[in-house]
Amino acid sequence: MLSLALPLPFELESVNVFLVALPAGHLLIDCGMETQPAFETLRAAMEERGIAWRDINQIILTHMHPDHMGMAARLLELTGAPLAMHHAEAEHLRSITSGDLRLPWLQEAYLQSGVPLPLETKMEQHFSAIRENFHPLQPSRLFSGGEQLETALGPLEVVWTSGHSPGHICLHSREQKLLFSGDQILENITPNIAWHPGRDMLAEFLDSLQALAALDIDLILPSHGEPFSGHRAWIAETTGHHQQRCGEIVSLLGESPRTAHQMVGVMWRRQLSPINHHFAIFEVLAHLEHLKRQGKVYHRSQNGALEWHV
Ligand SMILES: [Zn+2]
Ligand SMILES: [Zn+2]
């Protein structure tokens, strides 16, 4: 098994992609972002090991974020390999590529969060280049979770872990006690929760962590950073972090009603880059939705923006 860190043009410096030997050829897990340095890194590493493009005969995406799927279209063409991903992720990707490459609910989410127009414009500018990484893809296999793939590591089982993205998957080797964790478990980073209208994505994330806690895992191979151990401790800590965040939100709203945008301002005290501000808004929305379903908070509309109350 080969792990390759491909460079990324953001704060998060690299994304790991993995080549796993199959009974014939190789499986590629994730594709990196569509940049020339990322392509060159992958090409050189394969050449060094005598692996040709055509030796890759299966590509799997853990999820459709640009750092994981950006180069997929190019690699599918070079390798001729079939693509597999979760059906919910394929559907999510379709909803983006069939429109203007933005989340269909993005504008509404900014409006309801009370994001000021100049900040929205800045966020748009930053995202427009990244959106070039979204390509309409035609997966030839759609997972729903529980599928087994024969590899040199023994069978790899598909584990559906919604939360960071609706059709995110991890791959688990029961024999080797390995987990390809995608962005679901990252050592020193709290994975962002993707708010979706009408869904409790935080609950989906926490539930999927519980499913992972039940698995035997000696080594986690995350998409960002080095391999590490101790998934149960990480899950307990991350679950605690979200509970604490929920408590913090309730107490801040107890002080005074606020919009999601105003919550970001008080919760993150430091100045966030436009991209991180976007993720922070969605993170707060996911927590507010979770608390709303528990009957702990509610909102009132103020000129289109939602003001949250306890
Ligand atoms: Zn991601
Ligand atoms: Zn990622």
GROMACS .gro file of C-alpha atoms and ligand atoms in nm:
model
  312
    1MET     CA    1   0.000   0.000   0.000
    2LEU     CA    2   0.133   0.338  -0.095
    3SER     CA    3   0.036   0.665   0.071
    4LEU     CA    4   0.109   0.985  -0.121
    5ALA     CA    5   0.072   1.339   0.011
    6LEU     CA    6  -0.030   1.560  -0.283
    7PRO     CA    7   0.019   1.936  -0.240
    8LEU     CA    8  -0.282   2.168  -0.194
    9PRO     CA    9  -0.288   2.541  -0.260
   10PHE     CA   10  -0.440   2.621   0.083
   11GLU     CA   11  -0.358   2.645   0.451
   12LEU     CA   12  -0.418   2.272   0.470
   13GLU     CA   13  -0.098   2.182   0.290
   14SER     CA   14  -0.165   1.839   0.145
   15VAL     CA   15  -0.415   1.563   0.086
   16ASN     CA   16  -0.326   1.195   0.108
   17VAL     CA   17  -0.423   0.959  -0.170
   18PHE     CA   18  -0.363   0.584  -0.144
   19LEU     CA   19  -0.270   0.313  -0.391
   20VAL     CA   20  -0.374  -0.033  -0.274
   21ALA     CA   21  -0.282  -0.345  -0.472
   22LEU     CA   22  -0.576  -0.545  -0.605
   23PRO     CA   23  -0.571  -0.909  -0.720
   24ALA     CA   24  -0.495  -0.745  -1.057
   25GLY     CA   25  -0.373  -0.386  -1.076
   26HIS     CA   26  -0.429  -0.113  -0.818
   27LEU     CA   27  -0.704   0.074  -0.642
   28LEU     CA   28  -0.663   0.452  -0.608
   29ILE     CA   29  -0.841   0.604  -0.308
   30ASP     CA   30  -0.907   0.976  -0.378
   31CYS     CA   31  -0.751   1.190  -0.647
   32GLY     CA   32  -0.616   1.517  -0.505
   33MET     CA   33  -0.685   1.864  -0.634
   34GLU     CA   34  -0.650   1.964  -0.996
   35THR     CA   35  -0.317   2.145  -0.991
   36GLN     CA   36  -0.001   2.078  -1.188
   37PRO     CA   37   0.213   2.023  -0.871
   38ALA     CA   38  -0.036   1.761  -0.745
   39PHE     CA   39  -0.040   1.585  -1.082
   40GLU     CA   40   0.342   1.588  -1.103
   41THR     CA   41   0.377   1.447  -0.750
   42LEU     CA   42   0.146   1.157  -0.832
   43ARG     CA   43   0.301   1.093  -1.174
   44ALA     CA   44   0.658   1.091  -1.037
   45ALA     CA   45   0.572   0.861  -0.743
   46MET     CA   46   0.404   0.612  -0.975
   47GLU     CA   47   0.685   0.621  -1.227
   48GLU     CA   48   0.940   0.558  -0.952
   49ARG     CA   49   0.752   0.242  -0.854
   50GLY     CA   50   0.689   0.126  -1.208
   51ILE     CA   51   0.313   0.174  -1.187
   52ALA     CA   52   0.155   0.289  -1.514
   53TRP     CA   53  -0.175   0.480  -1.541
   54ARG     CA   54  -0.339   0.173  -1.693
   55ASP     CA   55  -0.234  -0.032  -1.386
   56ILE     CA   56  -0.493   0.161  -1.186
   57ASN     CA   57  -0.815  -0.026  -1.245
   58GLN     CA   58  -1.040   0.111  -0.975
   59ILE     CA   59  -1.083   0.465  -0.839
   60ILE     CA   60  -1.285   0.534  -0.523
   61LEU     CA   61  -1.369   0.879  -0.386
   62THR     CA   62  -1.423   0.911  -0.009
   63HIS     CA   63  -1.626   1.225  -0.089
   64MET     CA   64  -1.660   1.498  -0.351
   65HIS     CA   65  -1.471   1.788  -0.189
   66PRO     CA   66  -1.236   1.959  -0.436
   67ASP     CA   67  -0.919   1.844  -0.258
   68HIS     CA   68  -1.033   1.479  -0.299
   69MET     CA   69  -1.199   1.477  -0.639
   70GLY     CA   70  -1.048   1.768  -0.835
   71MET     CA   71  -0.816   1.551  -1.042
   72ALA     CA   72  -1.068   1.266  -1.080
   73ALA     CA   73  -1.184   1.354  -1.432
   74ARG     CA   74  -0.824   1.368  -1.557
   75LEU     CA   75  -0.724   1.045  -1.382
   76LEU     CA   76  -1.034   0.857  -1.499
   77GLU     CA   77  -0.938   0.943  -1.853
   78LEU     CA   78  -0.570   0.847  -1.812
   79THR     CA   79  -0.638   0.519  -1.633
   80GLY     CA   80  -0.962   0.411  -1.800
   81ALA     CA   81  -1.060   0.286  -1.451
   82PRO     CA   82  -1.418   0.270  -1.328
   83LEU     CA   83  -1.521   0.512  -1.054
   84ALA     CA   84  -1.704   0.418  -0.737
   85MET     CA   85  -1.849   0.644  -0.465
   86HIS     CA   86  -2.146   0.657  -0.231
   87HIS     CA   87  -2.481   0.717  -0.402
   88ALA     CA   88  -2.559   1.013  -0.170
   89GLU     CA   89  -2.229   1.175  -0.265
   90ALA     CA   90  -2.285   1.118  -0.637
   91GLU     CA   91  -2.626   1.283  -0.599
   92HIS     CA   92  -2.473   1.575  -0.406
   93LEU     CA   93  -2.210   1.620  -0.677
   94ARG     CA   94  -2.481   1.612  -0.944
   95SER     CA   95  -2.678   1.884  -0.766
   96ILE     CA   96  -2.367   2.105  -0.781
   97THR     CA   97  -2.249   2.028  -1.136
   98SER     CA   98  -2.598   2.054  -1.283
   99GLY     CA   99  -2.621   2.411  -1.147
  100ASP     CA  100  -2.366   2.690  -1.122
  101LEU     CA  101  -2.111   2.481  -0.923
  102ARG     CA  102  -2.235   2.627  -0.595
  103LEU     CA  103  -2.427   2.453  -0.321
  104PRO     CA  104  -2.789   2.501  -0.434
  105TRP     CA  105  -2.875   2.650  -0.092
  106LEU     CA  106  -2.562   2.864  -0.052
  107GLN     CA  107  -2.714   3.206  -0.116
  108GLU     CA  108  -3.014   3.133   0.105
  109ALA     CA  109  -2.781   3.009   0.381
  110TYR     CA  110  -2.576   3.331   0.369
  111LEU     CA  111  -2.891   3.542   0.369
  112GLN     CA  112  -3.043   3.357   0.664
  113SER     CA  113  -2.711   3.371   0.850
  114GLY     CA  114  -2.698   3.749   0.814
  115VAL     CA  115  -2.368   3.752   0.622
  116PRO     CA  116  -2.292   4.112   0.511
  117LEU     CA  117  -2.274   4.155   0.135
  118PRO     CA  118  -1.903   4.263   0.120
  119LEU     CA  119  -1.803   3.944   0.305
  120GLU     CA  120  -2.022   3.732   0.080
  121THR     CA  121  -1.850   3.887  -0.224
  122LYS     CA  122  -1.508   3.803  -0.073
  123MET     CA  123  -1.611   3.444  -0.004
  124GLU     CA  124  -1.740   3.415  -0.361
  125GLN     CA  125  -1.409   3.539  -0.501
  126HIS     CA  126  -1.216   3.282  -0.300
  127PHE     CA  127  -1.442   2.995  -0.395
  128SER     CA  128  -1.469   3.067  -0.765
  129ALA     CA  129  -1.124   2.918  -0.846
  130ILE     CA  130  -1.179   2.617  -0.620
  131ARG     CA  131  -1.510   2.543  -0.794
  132GLU     CA  132  -1.319   2.465  -1.115
  133ASN     CA  133  -1.246   2.134  -0.945
  134PHE     CA  134  -1.607   2.020  -0.971
  135HIS     CA  135  -1.662   1.806  -1.276
  136PRO     CA  136  -1.969   1.602  -1.361
  137LEU     CA  137  -1.856   1.243  -1.307
  138GLN     CA  138  -2.034   0.921  -1.402
  139PRO     CA  139  -1.962   0.662  -1.133
  140SER     CA  140  -2.004   0.307  -1.261
  141ARG     CA  141  -2.063   0.178  -0.909
  142LEU     CA  142  -2.264   0.343  -0.631
  143PHE     CA  143  -2.207   0.227  -0.276
  144SER     CA  144  -2.461   0.232   0.003
  145GLY     CA  145  -2.228   0.101   0.274
  146GLY     CA  146  -2.135  -0.255   0.372
  147GLU     CA  147  -1.980  -0.351   0.035
  148GLN     CA  148  -1.656  -0.553   0.041
  149LEU     CA  149  -1.369  -0.505  -0.203
  150GLU     CA  150  -1.098  -0.769  -0.245
  151THR     CA  151  -0.752  -0.612  -0.208
  152ALA     CA  152  -0.400  -0.717  -0.111
  153LEU     CA  153  -0.485  -0.591   0.240
  154GLY     CA  154  -0.770  -0.840   0.252
  155PRO     CA  155  -1.129  -0.730   0.208
  156LEU     CA  156  -1.192  -0.355   0.246
  157GLU     CA  157  -1.538  -0.274   0.375
  158VAL     CA  158  -1.721   0.045   0.277
  159VAL     CA  159  -1.847   0.232   0.584
  160TRP     CA  160  -2.094   0.516   0.518
  161THR     CA  161  -2.013   0.811   0.747
  162SER     CA  162  -2.240   1.106   0.675
  163GLY     CA  163  -2.171   1.441   0.845
  164HIS     CA  164  -1.864   1.602   0.690
  165SER     CA  165  -2.036   1.538   0.359
  166PRO     CA  166  -2.363   1.351   0.300
  167GLY     CA  167  -2.215   1.048   0.123
  168HIS     CA  168  -1.871   1.040   0.284
  169ILE     CA  169  -1.724   0.690   0.317
  170CYS     CA  170  -1.439   0.531   0.510
  171LEU     CA  171  -1.277   0.202   0.409
  172HIS     CA  172  -1.205  -0.053   0.679
  173SER     CA  173  -0.973  -0.352   0.666
  174ARG     CA  174  -1.088  -0.592   0.936
  175GLU     CA  175  -0.785  -0.817   0.879
  176GLN     CA  176  -0.523  -0.543   0.903
  177LYS     CA  177  -0.725  -0.330   1.148
  178LEU     CA  178  -0.675  -0.027   0.923
  179LEU     CA  179  -0.918   0.255   0.852
  180PHE     CA  180  -0.891   0.487   0.553
  181SER     CA  181  -1.078   0.763   0.734
  182GLY     CA  182  -1.108   1.031   0.464
  183ASP     CA  183  -1.197   1.362   0.634
  184GLN     CA  184  -1.414   1.189   0.896
  185ILE     CA  185  -1.127   1.142   1.144
  186LEU     CA  186  -0.833   1.384   1.122
  187GLU     CA  187  -0.576   1.390   1.398
  188ASN     CA  188  -0.541   1.756   1.493
  189ILE     CA  189  -0.832   1.904   1.303
  190THR     CA  190  -1.200   1.893   1.392
  191PRO     CA  191  -1.369   1.788   1.067
  192ASN     CA  192  -1.611   2.051   0.942
  193ILE     CA  193  -1.979   1.959   0.959
  194ALA     CA  194  -2.162   2.036   0.635
  195TRP     CA  195  -2.499   2.190   0.718
  196HIS     CA  196  -2.776   2.083   0.480
  197PRO     CA  197  -3.122   2.235   0.497
  198GLY     CA  198  -3.370   1.996   0.654
  199ARG     CA  199  -3.107   1.761   0.798
  200ASP     CA  200  -2.935   1.726   1.132
  201MET     CA  201  -2.584   1.681   0.996
  202LEU     CA  202  -2.424   1.706   1.341
  203ALA     CA  203  -2.634   1.411   1.461
  204GLU     CA  204  -2.544   1.221   1.144
  205PHE     CA  205  -2.176   1.292   1.206
  206LEU     CA  206  -2.191   1.186   1.573
  207ASP     CA  207  -2.387   0.869   1.485
  208SER     CA  208  -2.136   0.773   1.221
  209LEU     CA  209  -1.855   0.822   1.474
  210GLN     CA  210  -2.032   0.578   1.706
  211ALA     CA  211  -2.040   0.322   1.425
  212LEU     CA  212  -1.663   0.370   1.377
  213ALA     CA  213  -1.600   0.339   1.752
  214ALA     CA  214  -1.740  -0.016   1.734
  215LEU     CA  215  -1.475  -0.121   1.477
  216ASP     CA  216  -1.136  -0.268   1.561
  217ILE     CA  217  -0.877  -0.024   1.430
  218ASP     CA  218  -0.506  -0.017   1.508
  219LEU     CA  219  -0.414   0.249   1.255
  220ILE     CA  220  -0.610   0.539   1.107
  221LEU     CA  221  -0.498   0.660   0.765
  222PRO     CA  222  -0.652   1.008   0.739
  223SER     CA  223  -0.678   1.219   0.423
  224HIS     CA  224  -0.478   1.499   0.585
  225GLY     CA  225  -0.175   1.442   0.808
  226GLU     CA  226   0.011   1.136   0.931
  227PRO     CA  227  -0.135   0.798   1.027
  228PHE     CA  228  -0.223   0.769   1.396
  229SER     CA  229  -0.384   0.538   1.650
  230GLY     CA  230  -0.650   0.571   1.915
  231HIS     CA  231  -0.975   0.617   1.724
  232ARG     CA  232  -1.192   0.564   2.033
  233ALA     CA  233  -1.014   0.839   2.229
  234TRP     CA  234  -1.039   1.070   1.927
  235ILE     CA  235  -1.411   0.997   1.891
  236ALA     CA  236  -1.475   1.058   2.262
  237GLU     CA  237  -1.283   1.387   2.248
  238THR     CA  238  -1.453   1.507   1.929
  239THR     CA  239  -1.798   1.415   2.059
  240GLY     CA  240  -1.717   1.610   2.378
  241HIS     CA  241  -1.600   1.906   2.169
  242HIS     CA  242  -1.936   1.924   1.987
  243GLN     CA  243  -2.131   1.892   2.312
  244GLN     CA  244  -1.925   2.176   2.454
  245ARG     CA  245  -1.987   2.383   2.139
  246CYS     CA  246  -2.362   2.326   2.174
  247GLY     CA  247  -2.345   2.440   2.537
  248GLU     CA  248  -2.145   2.747   2.439
  249ILE     CA  249  -2.401   2.841   2.173
  250VAL     CA  250  -2.692   2.807   2.415
  251SER     CA  251  -2.516   3.025   2.672
  252LEU     CA  252  -2.419   3.289   2.412
  253LEU     CA  253  -2.776   3.304   2.284
  254GLY     CA  254  -2.893   3.331   2.644
  255GLU     CA  255  -2.687   3.653   2.670
  256SER     CA  256  -2.841   3.796   2.358
  257PRO     CA  257  -3.014   3.671   2.041
  258ARG     CA  258  -2.778   3.656   1.744
  259THR     CA  259  -2.756   3.555   1.379
  260ALA     CA  260  -2.522   3.271   1.274
  261HIS     CA  261  -2.281   3.531   1.133
  262GLN     CA  262  -2.275   3.716   1.467
  263MET     CA  263  -2.215   3.384   1.646
  264VAL     CA  264  -1.903   3.324   1.432
  265GLY     CA  265  -1.774   3.666   1.538
  266VAL     CA  266  -1.799   3.584   1.910
  267MET     CA  267  -1.704   3.217   1.895
  268TRP     CA  268  -1.391   3.249   1.681
  269ARG     CA  269  -1.256   3.573   1.830
  270ARG     CA  270  -0.969   3.580   1.571
  271GLN     CA  271  -1.010   3.716   1.217
  272LEU     CA  272  -1.099   3.431   0.983
  273SER     CA  273  -1.005   3.407   0.616
  274PRO     CA  274  -1.313   3.426   0.388
  275ILE     CA  275  -1.301   3.049   0.329
  276ASN     CA  276  -1.271   2.969   0.698
  277HIS     CA  277  -1.551   3.214   0.770
  278HIS     CA  278  -1.770   3.017   0.531
  279PHE     CA  279  -1.687   2.690   0.708
  280ALA     CA  280  -1.745   2.852   1.048
  281ILE     CA  281  -2.093   2.970   0.938
  282PHE     CA  282  -2.186   2.621   0.821
  283GLU     CA  283  -2.046   2.474   1.142
  284VAL     CA  284  -2.262   2.709   1.352
  285LEU     CA  285  -2.568   2.634   1.134
  286ALA     CA  286  -2.518   2.259   1.188
  287HIS     CA  287  -2.506   2.311   1.566
  288LEU     CA  288  -2.809   2.545   1.563
  289GLU     CA  289  -3.011   2.293   1.360
  290HIS     CA  290  -2.915   2.020   1.610
  291LEU     CA  291  -3.016   2.238   1.907
  292LYS     CA  292  -3.339   2.343   1.735
  293ARG     CA  293  -3.441   1.979   1.699
  294GLN     CA  294  -3.373   1.931   2.069
  295GLY     CA  295  -3.607   2.222   2.145
  296LYS     CA  296  -3.324   2.429   2.296
  297VAL     CA  297  -3.321   2.716   2.045
  298TYR     CA  298  -3.560   2.875   1.794
  299HIS     CA  299  -3.533   3.155   1.539
  300ARG     CA  300  -3.720   3.467   1.433
  301SER     CA  301  -3.687   3.625   1.094
  302GLN     CA  302  -3.536   3.976   1.085
  303ASN     CA  303  -3.526   4.120   0.730
  304GLY     CA  304  -3.447   3.779   0.581
  305ALA     CA  305  -3.183   3.690   0.839
  306LEU     CA  306  -3.266   3.445   1.119
  307GLU     CA  307  -3.206   3.567   1.470
  308TRP     CA  308  -3.157   3.278   1.711
  309HIS     CA  309  -3.301   3.272   2.063
  310VAL     CA  310  -3.292   3.024   2.351
  311ZN      ZN  311  -1.367   1.714   0.294
  312ZN      ZN  312  -1.014   1.701   0.271
   0.00000   0.00000   0.00000
